[in-house]
Amino acid sequence: MPKVLVIDDSPFIYKSILKALKDTEFEVVGHARNGLEGLQKINELNPDLITLDVTMPVMDGIETARRIYSSNISAKVLMLSAMGDDELMNTAKDIGIKHFIQKPFKNEILLKKLRLLMII
């Protein structure tokens, strides 16, 4: 069962992801409210997949993604953003993020993207 770590400062989004992944092949193993806490949880929990918010306190999703990819962490990242900022998305793509969804999202879209990441 693929393990998912949610890195997002919104309790609502965390609960939404928990609900979306309930009774699926995915298991949410943890939650972090900012990128710094997320990096600690990655080392602790060794997730297969990470849902990563762009805008968070302490360390944003872009810097968190930079550190994930520079550390050769094997988890795959799905970036979530409430903003449709093209410049931000281009920066994320340059770092190595290949999959994004915009908040609010439909559960089916979240599942589709996570399943796609598992076969890449």
PDB file of C-alpha atoms in Angstrom:
ATOM      1  CA  MET A   1       0.000   0.000   0.000  1.00  0.00           C
ATOM      2  CA  PRO A   2       1.620   3.296  -1.091  1.00  0.00           C
ATOM      3  CA  LYS A   3       2.275   5.659   1.812  1.00  0.00           C
ATOM      4  CA  VAL A   4       1.267   9.317   1.411  1.00  0.00           C
ATOM      5  CA  LEU A   5       2.574  12.293   3.385  1.00  0.00           C
ATOM      6  CA  VAL A   6       0.466  15.462   3.239  1.00  0.00           C
ATOM      7  CA  ILE A   7       2.446  18.707   3.548  1.00  0.00           C
ATOM      8  CA  ASP A   8      -0.120  21.508   3.758  1.00  0.00           C
ATOM      9  CA  ASP A   9      -0.876  24.181   6.339  1.00  0.00           C
ATOM     10  CA  SER A  10      -4.634  23.867   5.836  1.00  0.00           C
ATOM     11  CA  PRO A  11      -6.411  21.428   8.183  1.00  0.00           C
ATOM     12  CA  PHE A  12      -9.306  21.446   5.700  1.00  0.00           C
ATOM     13  CA  ILE A  13      -7.089  20.225   2.839  1.00  0.00           C
ATOM     14  CA  TYR A  14      -5.530  17.564   5.069  1.00  0.00           C
ATOM     15  CA  LYS A  15      -8.985  16.284   6.031  1.00  0.00           C
ATOM     16  CA  SER A  16     -10.095  16.433   2.389  1.00  0.00           C
ATOM     17  CA  ILE A  17      -7.142  14.289   1.317  1.00  0.00           C
ATOM     18  CA  LEU A  18      -7.774  11.837   4.171  1.00  0.00           C
ATOM     19  CA  LYS A  19     -11.383  11.509   3.056  1.00  0.00           C
ATOM     20  CA  ALA A  20     -10.457  11.174  -0.627  1.00  0.00           C
ATOM     21  CA  LEU A  21      -7.947   8.395   0.064  1.00  0.00           C
ATOM     22  CA  LYS A  22     -10.082   6.455   2.543  1.00  0.00           C
ATOM     23  CA  ASP A  23     -10.828   2.935   1.286  1.00  0.00           C
ATOM     24  CA  THR A  24      -8.347   3.247  -1.598  1.00  0.00           C
ATOM     25  CA  GLU A  25      -4.986   1.645  -2.186  1.00  0.00           C
ATOM     26  CA  PHE A  26      -3.287   4.647  -0.531  1.00  0.00           C
ATOM     27  CA  GLU A  27      -2.485   5.151   3.153  1.00  0.00           C
ATOM     28  CA  VAL A  28      -1.971   8.632   4.599  1.00  0.00           C
ATOM     29  CA  VAL A  29       0.885   8.133   7.062  1.00  0.00           C
ATOM     30  CA  GLY A  30       1.422  11.697   8.219  1.00  0.00           C
ATOM     31  CA  HIS A  31       0.778  15.405   7.988  1.00  0.00           C
ATOM     32  CA  ALA A  32       3.102  18.391   8.177  1.00  0.00           C
ATOM     33  CA  ARG A  33       1.997  22.031   8.345  1.00  0.00           C
ATOM     34  CA  ASN A  34       5.051  23.531   6.635  1.00  0.00           C
ATOM     35  CA  GLY A  35       7.993  22.490   4.515  1.00  0.00           C
ATOM     36  CA  LEU A  36      10.507  22.284   7.345  1.00  0.00           C
ATOM     37  CA  GLU A  37       8.258  19.973   9.348  1.00  0.00           C
ATOM     38  CA  GLY A  38       7.586  18.092   6.112  1.00  0.00           C
ATOM     39  CA  LEU A  39      11.274  17.371   5.508  1.00  0.00           C
ATOM     40  CA  GLN A  40      11.547  15.948   9.023  1.00  0.00           C
ATOM     41  CA  LYS A  41       8.472  13.753   8.437  1.00  0.00           C
ATOM     42  CA  ILE A  42       9.866  12.526   5.111  1.00  0.00           C
ATOM     43  CA  ASN A  43      12.975  11.232   6.875  1.00  0.00           C
ATOM     44  CA  GLU A  44      10.892   9.744   9.676  1.00  0.00           C
ATOM     45  CA  LEU A  45       8.082   8.143   7.629  1.00  0.00           C
ATOM     46  CA  ASN A  46       9.730   7.379   4.253  1.00  0.00           C
ATOM     47  CA  PRO A  47       6.575   8.008   2.180  1.00  0.00           C
ATOM     48  CA  ASP A  48       6.124   6.850  -1.408  1.00  0.00           C
ATOM     49  CA  LEU A  49       4.132   9.945  -2.350  1.00  0.00           C
ATOM     50  CA  ILE A  50       3.989  13.519  -1.077  1.00  0.00           C
ATOM     51  CA  THR A  51       1.205  16.030  -1.626  1.00  0.00           C
ATOM     52  CA  LEU A  52       2.895  19.400  -1.310  1.00  0.00           C
ATOM     53  CA  ASP A  53       1.189  22.774  -0.970  1.00  0.00           C
ATOM     54  CA  VAL A  54       2.902  25.751  -2.578  1.00  0.00           C
ATOM     55  CA  THR A  55       2.057  28.492  -0.072  1.00  0.00           C
ATOM     56  CA  MET A  56       2.924  27.666   3.549  1.00  0.00           C
ATOM     57  CA  PRO A  57       4.585  29.395   6.508  1.00  0.00           C
ATOM     58  CA  VAL A  58       8.203  28.737   7.576  1.00  0.00           C
ATOM     59  CA  MET A  59       9.210  27.025   4.295  1.00  0.00           C
ATOM     60  CA  ASP A  60       7.093  27.146   1.141  1.00  0.00           C
ATOM     61  CA  GLY A  61       6.488  24.291  -1.271  1.00  0.00           C
ATOM     62  CA  ILE A  62       9.010  25.495  -3.853  1.00  0.00           C
ATOM     63  CA  GLU A  63      11.904  25.488  -1.363  1.00  0.00           C
ATOM     64  CA  THR A  64      10.684  22.185   0.085  1.00  0.00           C
ATOM     65  CA  ALA A  65      10.649  20.639  -3.403  1.00  0.00           C
ATOM     66  CA  ARG A  66      14.178  21.954  -4.064  1.00  0.00           C
ATOM     67  CA  ARG A  67      15.403  20.241  -0.909  1.00  0.00           C
ATOM     68  CA  ILE A  68      13.534  17.009  -1.670  1.00  0.00           C
ATOM     69  CA  TYR A  69      15.084  16.746  -5.133  1.00  0.00           C
ATOM     70  CA  SER A  70      18.570  17.793  -4.024  1.00  0.00           C
ATOM     71  CA  SER A  71      18.483  15.141  -1.286  1.00  0.00           C
ATOM     72  CA  ASN A  72      17.668  12.339  -3.730  1.00  0.00           C
ATOM     73  CA  ILE A  73      14.558  11.428  -1.750  1.00  0.00           C
ATOM     74  CA  SER A  74      12.732   8.727  -3.702  1.00  0.00           C
ATOM     75  CA  ALA A  75       9.183   9.881  -2.894  1.00  0.00           C
ATOM     76  CA  LYS A  76       7.196  11.299  -5.787  1.00  0.00           C
ATOM     77  CA  VAL A  77       5.662  14.749  -5.374  1.00  0.00           C
ATOM     78  CA  LEU A  78       2.239  16.072  -6.344  1.00  0.00           C
ATOM     79  CA  MET A  79       2.110  19.844  -5.945  1.00  0.00           C
ATOM     80  CA  LEU A  80      -1.137  21.511  -4.860  1.00  0.00           C
ATOM     81  CA  SER A  81      -1.830  25.183  -5.355  1.00  0.00           C
ATOM     82  CA  ALA A  82      -4.774  27.486  -4.881  1.00  0.00           C
ATOM     83  CA  MET A  83      -3.126  29.882  -7.302  1.00  0.00           C
ATOM     84  CA  GLY A  84      -2.931  29.431 -11.051  1.00  0.00           C
ATOM     85  CA  ASP A  85       0.340  31.375 -11.236  1.00  0.00           C
ATOM     86  CA  ASP A  86       2.172  30.384 -14.445  1.00  0.00           C
ATOM     87  CA  GLU A  87       5.521  31.723 -13.211  1.00  0.00           C
ATOM     88  CA  LEU A  88       5.228  29.671 -10.036  1.00  0.00           C
ATOM     89  CA  MET A  89       4.334  26.547 -12.010  1.00  0.00           C
ATOM     90  CA  ASN A  90       7.290  27.106 -14.345  1.00  0.00           C
ATOM     91  CA  THR A  91       9.606  27.395 -11.336  1.00  0.00           C
ATOM     92  CA  ALA A  92       8.167  24.167  -9.933  1.00  0.00           C
ATOM     93  CA  LYS A  93       8.659  22.412 -13.287  1.00  0.00           C
ATOM     94  CA  ASP A  94      12.274  23.627 -13.416  1.00  0.00           C
ATOM     95  CA  ILE A  95      12.867  22.028 -10.007  1.00  0.00           C
ATOM     96  CA  GLY A  96      11.462  18.703 -11.205  1.00  0.00           C
ATOM     97  CA  ILE A  97       7.781  18.761 -10.252  1.00  0.00           C
ATOM     98  CA  LYS A  98       5.833  17.080 -13.025  1.00  0.00           C
ATOM     99  CA  HIS A  99       2.329  16.883 -11.592  1.00  0.00           C
ATOM    100  CA  PHE A 100       0.091  19.597 -10.183  1.00  0.00           C
ATOM    101  CA  ILE A 101      -3.502  19.984  -9.129  1.00  0.00           C
ATOM    102  CA  GLN A 102      -5.298  23.185  -8.328  1.00  0.00           C
ATOM    103  CA  LYS A 103      -7.263  23.644  -5.119  1.00  0.00           C
ATOM    104  CA  PRO A 104     -10.091  23.054  -4.663  1.00  0.00           C
ATOM    105  CA  PHE A 105      -9.771  19.661  -6.333  1.00  0.00           C
ATOM    106  CA  LYS A 106     -12.099  16.784  -7.060  1.00  0.00           C
ATOM    107  CA  ASN A 107     -11.289  13.517  -5.308  1.00  0.00           C
ATOM    108  CA  GLU A 108     -11.183  11.699  -8.648  1.00  0.00           C
ATOM    109  CA  ILE A 109      -8.503  14.075  -9.937  1.00  0.00           C
ATOM    110  CA  LEU A 110      -6.389  13.601  -6.811  1.00  0.00           C
ATOM    111  CA  LEU A 111      -6.636   9.810  -7.111  1.00  0.00           C
ATOM    112  CA  LYS A 112      -5.862   9.881 -10.827  1.00  0.00           C
ATOM    113  CA  LYS A 113      -2.725  11.986 -10.292  1.00  0.00           C
ATOM    114  CA  LEU A 114      -1.469   9.847  -7.380  1.00  0.00           C
ATOM    115  CA  ARG A 115      -2.034   6.648  -9.386  1.00  0.00           C
ATOM    116  CA  LEU A 116      -0.184   8.167 -12.323  1.00  0.00           C
ATOM    117  CA  LEU A 117       2.766   9.059 -10.086  1.00  0.00           C
ATOM    118  CA  MET A 118       2.943   5.465  -8.825  1.00  0.00           C
ATOM    119  CA  ILE A 119       3.467   4.076 -12.340  1.00  0.00           C
ATOM    120  CA  ILE A 120       6.091   6.620 -13.411  1.00  0.00           C
TER     121      ILE A 120
END
